[in-house]
CSV table of C-alpha atoms in Angstrom, one decimal:
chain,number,residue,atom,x,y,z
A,1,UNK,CA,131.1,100.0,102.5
A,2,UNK,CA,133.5,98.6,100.3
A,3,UNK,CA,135.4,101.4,97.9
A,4,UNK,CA,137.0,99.8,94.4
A,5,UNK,CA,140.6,101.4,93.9
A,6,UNK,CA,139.3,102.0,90.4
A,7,UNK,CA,136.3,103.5,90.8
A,8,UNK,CA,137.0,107.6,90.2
A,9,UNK,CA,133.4,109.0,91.5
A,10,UNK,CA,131.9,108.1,94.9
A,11,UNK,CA,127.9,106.9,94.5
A,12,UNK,CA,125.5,108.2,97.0
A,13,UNK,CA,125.5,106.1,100.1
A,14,UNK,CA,122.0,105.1,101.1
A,15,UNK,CA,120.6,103.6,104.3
A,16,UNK,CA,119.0,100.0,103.4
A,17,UNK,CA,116.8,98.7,105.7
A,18,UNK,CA,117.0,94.6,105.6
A,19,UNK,CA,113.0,92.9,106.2
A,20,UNK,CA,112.8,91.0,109.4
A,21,UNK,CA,109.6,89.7,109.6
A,22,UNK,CA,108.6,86.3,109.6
A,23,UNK,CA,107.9,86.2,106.2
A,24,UNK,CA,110.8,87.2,105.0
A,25,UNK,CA,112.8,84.7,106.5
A,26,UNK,CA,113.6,81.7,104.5
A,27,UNK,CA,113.4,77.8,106.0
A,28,UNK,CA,115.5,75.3,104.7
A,29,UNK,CA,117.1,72.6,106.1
A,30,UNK,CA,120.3,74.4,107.5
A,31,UNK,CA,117.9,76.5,109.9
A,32,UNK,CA,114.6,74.3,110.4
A,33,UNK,CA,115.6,73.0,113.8
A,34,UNK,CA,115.9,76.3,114.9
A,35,UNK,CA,112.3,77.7,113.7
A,36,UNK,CA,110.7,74.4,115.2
A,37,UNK,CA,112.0,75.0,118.3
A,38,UNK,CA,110.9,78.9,118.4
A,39,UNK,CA,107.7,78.0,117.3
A,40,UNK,CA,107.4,75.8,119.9
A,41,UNK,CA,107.6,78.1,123.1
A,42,UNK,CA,106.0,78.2,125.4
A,43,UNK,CA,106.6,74.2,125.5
A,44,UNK,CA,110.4,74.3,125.9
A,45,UNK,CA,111.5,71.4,127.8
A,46,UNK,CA,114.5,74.1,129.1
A,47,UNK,CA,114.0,77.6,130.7
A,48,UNK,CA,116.0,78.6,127.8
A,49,UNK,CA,117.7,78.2,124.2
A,50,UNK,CA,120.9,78.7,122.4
A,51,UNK,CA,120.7,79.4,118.5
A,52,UNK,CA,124.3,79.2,117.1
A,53,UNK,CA,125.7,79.7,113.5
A,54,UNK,CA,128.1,82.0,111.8
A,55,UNK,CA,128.1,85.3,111.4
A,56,UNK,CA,124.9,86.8,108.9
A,57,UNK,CA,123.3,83.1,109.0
A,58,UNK,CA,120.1,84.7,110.0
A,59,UNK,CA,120.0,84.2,113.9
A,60,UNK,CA,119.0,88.6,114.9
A,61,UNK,CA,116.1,87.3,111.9
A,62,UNK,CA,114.9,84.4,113.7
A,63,UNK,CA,114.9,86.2,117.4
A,64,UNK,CA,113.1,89.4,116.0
A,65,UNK,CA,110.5,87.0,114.6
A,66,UNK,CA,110.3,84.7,118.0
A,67,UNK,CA,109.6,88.3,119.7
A,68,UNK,CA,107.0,89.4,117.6
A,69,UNK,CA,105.4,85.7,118.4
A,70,UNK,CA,106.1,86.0,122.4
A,71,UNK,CA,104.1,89.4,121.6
A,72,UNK,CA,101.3,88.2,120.1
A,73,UNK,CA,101.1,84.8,122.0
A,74,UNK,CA,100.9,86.6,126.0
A,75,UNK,CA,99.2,89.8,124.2
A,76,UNK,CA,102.3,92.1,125.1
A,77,UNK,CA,102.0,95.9,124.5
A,78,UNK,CA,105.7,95.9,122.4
A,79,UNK,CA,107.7,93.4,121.6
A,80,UNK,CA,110.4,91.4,124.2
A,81,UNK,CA,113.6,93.2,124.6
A,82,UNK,CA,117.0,92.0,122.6
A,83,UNK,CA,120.3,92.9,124.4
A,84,UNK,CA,123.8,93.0,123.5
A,85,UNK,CA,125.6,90.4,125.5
A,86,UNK,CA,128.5,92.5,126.5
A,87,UNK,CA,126.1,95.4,127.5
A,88,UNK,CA,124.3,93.0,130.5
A,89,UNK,CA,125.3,94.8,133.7
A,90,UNK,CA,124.8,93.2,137.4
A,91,UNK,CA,122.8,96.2,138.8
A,92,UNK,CA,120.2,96.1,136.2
A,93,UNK,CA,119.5,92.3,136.4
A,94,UNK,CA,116.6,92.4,138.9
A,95,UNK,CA,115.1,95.4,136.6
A,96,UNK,CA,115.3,93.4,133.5
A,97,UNK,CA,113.5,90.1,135.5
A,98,UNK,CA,111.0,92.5,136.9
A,99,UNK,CA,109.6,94.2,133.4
A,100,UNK,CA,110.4,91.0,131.0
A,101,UNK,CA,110.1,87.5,131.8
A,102,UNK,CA,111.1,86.4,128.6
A,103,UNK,CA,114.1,88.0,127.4
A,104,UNK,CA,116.2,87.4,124.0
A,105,UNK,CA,120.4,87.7,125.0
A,106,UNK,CA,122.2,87.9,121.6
A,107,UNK,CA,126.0,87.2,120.6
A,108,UNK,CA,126.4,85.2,123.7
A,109,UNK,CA,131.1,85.2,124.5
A,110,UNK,CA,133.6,85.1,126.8
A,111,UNK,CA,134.2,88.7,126.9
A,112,UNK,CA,131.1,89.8,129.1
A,113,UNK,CA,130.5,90.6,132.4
A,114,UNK,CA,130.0,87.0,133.3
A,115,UNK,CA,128.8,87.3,137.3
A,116,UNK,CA,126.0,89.8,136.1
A,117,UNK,CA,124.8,86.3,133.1
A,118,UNK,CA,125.3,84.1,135.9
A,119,UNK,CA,122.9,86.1,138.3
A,120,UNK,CA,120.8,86.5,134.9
A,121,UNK,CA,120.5,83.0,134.5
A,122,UNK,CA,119.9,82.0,137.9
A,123,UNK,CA,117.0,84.3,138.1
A,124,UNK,CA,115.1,83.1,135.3
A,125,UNK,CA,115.4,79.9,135.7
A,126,UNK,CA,114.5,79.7,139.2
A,127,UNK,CA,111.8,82.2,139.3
A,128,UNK,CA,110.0,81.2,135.6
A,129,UNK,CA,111.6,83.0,133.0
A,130,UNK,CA,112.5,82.2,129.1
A,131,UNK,CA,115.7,83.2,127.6
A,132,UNK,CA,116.9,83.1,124.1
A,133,UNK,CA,120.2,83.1,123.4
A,134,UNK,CA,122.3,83.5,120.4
A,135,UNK,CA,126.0,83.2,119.6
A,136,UNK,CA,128.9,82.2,117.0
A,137,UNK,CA,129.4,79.1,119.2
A,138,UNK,CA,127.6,76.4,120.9
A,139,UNK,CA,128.0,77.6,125.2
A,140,UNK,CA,128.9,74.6,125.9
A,141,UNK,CA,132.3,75.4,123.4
A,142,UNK,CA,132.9,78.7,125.2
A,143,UNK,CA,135.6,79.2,127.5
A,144,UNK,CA,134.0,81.2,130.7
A,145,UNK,CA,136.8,81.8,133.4
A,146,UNK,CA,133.7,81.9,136.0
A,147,UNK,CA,133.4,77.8,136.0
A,148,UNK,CA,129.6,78.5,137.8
A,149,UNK,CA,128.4,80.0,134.7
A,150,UNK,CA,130.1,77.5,132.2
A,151,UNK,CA,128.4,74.4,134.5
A,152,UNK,CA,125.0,76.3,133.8
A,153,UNK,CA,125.1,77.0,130.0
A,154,UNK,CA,126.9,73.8,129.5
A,155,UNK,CA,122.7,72.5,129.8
A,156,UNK,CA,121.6,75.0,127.8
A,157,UNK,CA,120.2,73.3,125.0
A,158,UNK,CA,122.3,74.5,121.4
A,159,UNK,CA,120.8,74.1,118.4
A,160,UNK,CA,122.9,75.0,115.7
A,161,UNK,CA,121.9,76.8,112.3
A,162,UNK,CA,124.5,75.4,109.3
A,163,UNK,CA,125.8,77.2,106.3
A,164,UNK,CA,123.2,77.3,103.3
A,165,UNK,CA,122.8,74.6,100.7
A,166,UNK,CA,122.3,76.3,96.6
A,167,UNK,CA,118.7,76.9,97.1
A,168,UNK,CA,118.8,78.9,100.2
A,169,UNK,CA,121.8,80.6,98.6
A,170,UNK,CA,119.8,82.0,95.4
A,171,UNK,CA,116.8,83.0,97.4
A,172,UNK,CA,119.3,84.5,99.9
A,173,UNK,CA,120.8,86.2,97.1
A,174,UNK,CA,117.8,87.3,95.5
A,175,UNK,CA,116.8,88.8,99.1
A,176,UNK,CA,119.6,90.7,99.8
A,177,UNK,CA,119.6,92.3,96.1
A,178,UNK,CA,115.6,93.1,97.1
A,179,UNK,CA,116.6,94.4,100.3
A,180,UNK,CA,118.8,97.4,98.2
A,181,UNK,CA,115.5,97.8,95.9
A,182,UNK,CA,117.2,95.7,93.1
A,183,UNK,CA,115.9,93.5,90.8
A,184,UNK,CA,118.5,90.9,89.2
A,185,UNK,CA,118.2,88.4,86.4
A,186,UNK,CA,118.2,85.0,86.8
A,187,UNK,CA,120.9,84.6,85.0
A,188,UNK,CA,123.3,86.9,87.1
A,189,UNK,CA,121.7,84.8,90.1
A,190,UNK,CA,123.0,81.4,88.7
A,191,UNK,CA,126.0,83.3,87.7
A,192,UNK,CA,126.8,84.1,91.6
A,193,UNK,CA,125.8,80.8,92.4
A,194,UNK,CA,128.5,79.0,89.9
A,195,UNK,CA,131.4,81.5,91.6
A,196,UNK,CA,130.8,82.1,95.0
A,197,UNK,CA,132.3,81.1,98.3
A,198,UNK,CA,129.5,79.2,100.3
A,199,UNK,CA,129.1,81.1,103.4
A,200,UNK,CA,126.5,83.7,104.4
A,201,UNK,CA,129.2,85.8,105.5
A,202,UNK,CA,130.6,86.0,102.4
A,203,UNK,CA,127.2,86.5,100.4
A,204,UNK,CA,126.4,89.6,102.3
A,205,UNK,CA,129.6,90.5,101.6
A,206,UNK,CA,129.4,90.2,98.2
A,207,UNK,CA,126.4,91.7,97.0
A,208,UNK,CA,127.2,95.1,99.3
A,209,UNK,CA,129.8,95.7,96.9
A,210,UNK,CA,127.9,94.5,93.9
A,211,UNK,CA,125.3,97.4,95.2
A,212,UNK,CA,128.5,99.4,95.6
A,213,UNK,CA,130.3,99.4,92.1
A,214,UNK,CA,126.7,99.5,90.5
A,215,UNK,CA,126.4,102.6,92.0
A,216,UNK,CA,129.6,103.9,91.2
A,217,UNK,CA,129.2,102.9,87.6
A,218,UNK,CA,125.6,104.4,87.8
A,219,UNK,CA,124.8,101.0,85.7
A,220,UNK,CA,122.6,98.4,86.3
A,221,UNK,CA,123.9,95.5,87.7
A,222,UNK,CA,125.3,92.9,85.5
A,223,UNK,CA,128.1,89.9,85.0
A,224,UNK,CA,130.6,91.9,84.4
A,225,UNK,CA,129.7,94.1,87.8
A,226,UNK,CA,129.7,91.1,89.3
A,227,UNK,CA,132.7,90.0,88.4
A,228,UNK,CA,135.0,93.3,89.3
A,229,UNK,CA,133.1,92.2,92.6
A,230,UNK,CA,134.6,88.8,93.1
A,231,UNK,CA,138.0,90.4,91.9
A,232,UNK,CA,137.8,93.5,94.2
A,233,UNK,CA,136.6,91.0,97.3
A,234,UNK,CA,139.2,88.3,96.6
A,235,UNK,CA,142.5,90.6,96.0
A,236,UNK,CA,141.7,92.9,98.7
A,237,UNK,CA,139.3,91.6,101.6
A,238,UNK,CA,140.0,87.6,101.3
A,239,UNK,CA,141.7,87.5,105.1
A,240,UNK,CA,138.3,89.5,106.5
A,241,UNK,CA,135.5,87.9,104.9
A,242,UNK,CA,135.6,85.0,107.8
């Protein structure tokens, strides 16, 4: 986490736990494509789906809650696995096929082993398997060197989630504080909302150090917290918040 130059005694880090259920996740229109079309599987017109945004727009939210629904809806004993990408390996394709037919891929990129997602994708869809996807980019914009693969997530259909508009901001806002077992004002909510950059990026971002100095100061958090936060976040951290 973030440490303030300023700040002369170190809080207590502790672990927060963000809520990932369904109801926890907020609809608005930047994301409602992408919670229609979850909702809809099993009636996918496509073997399998691409959600897309930026980084903290909620997509890891939205597959935890389409697993919980592939759960309930073929009465599963535990919920679908979620794989890393990157960590897909060609010997344990067949394996995977073989104990999941629906399978959730996240942070879908170039730099994977991309003969292991082409044999991965060939198997579900020809033999009857789901697959949801998730990445920074739309497949179709990525740049696979195998041009097999490319041709087959080229079809994949992308749906992309947007940055939030002001009201998914302050209930976004309101969540993450919640999430750290804080309770803020309204008026340091409108406050945030008045100064801040507009990306979900930056919002996590931003209250994590709020959380942070709050700590620190052993004070409650407050404008003036919030404040040293957007100071501390813009002079030091501007180049890494995208």
């Amino acid at each position: 986490m973030a440490k303030s130059s300023n700040i002369q005694q170190l809080p207590l880090e502790f672990e927060h736990h963000p809520y990932l259920d369904k109801e926890d996740f907020m609809v608005a229109r930047c994301n409602i494509e992408a919670v229609q079309t979850l909702e809809a599987w099993p009636q996918w017109p496509f073997f399998a789906v691409c959600l897309y945004g930026p980084s903290g727009c909620g997509k890891t939210h939205l597959a935890n809650i389409f697993s919980n629904q592939v759960s309930v809806l073929t009465h599963y004993p535990y919920k679908i696995p979620n794989i890393k990408a990157k960590d897909l390996k060609l010997e344990t394709v067949h394996q995977l096929f073989q104990k999941h037919k629906c399978l959730i891929v996240e942070d879908l990129n170039e730099n994977i082993n991309q003969e292991a997602m082409f044999h991965l994708y060939n198997l579900y869809r020809n033999e009857g398997g789901n697959i949801l996807f998730t990445a920074e980019k739309a497949p179709a914009r990525l740049n696979f060197s195998l041009p097999d693969l490319q041709s087959r997530l080229n079809i994949v259909p992308a749906i992309e989630i947007g940055e939030p508009d002001d009201e998914l901001l302050s209930a976004l806002i309101v969540k993450l504080f919640a999430d750290r077992q804080i309770v803020v004002s309204p008026e340091i909510v409108n406050y945030i909302l008045a100064n801040m950059q507009r990306s979900f990026c930056y919002t996590r971002k931003l209250i994590a150090e709020i959380d942070h100095i709050s700590l620190a100061r052993k004070r409650a958090v407050s404008v003036p917290i919030v404040k040293e936060a957007f100071s501390y976040l813009a002079d030091d951290h501007q180049g890494n918040l995208f």
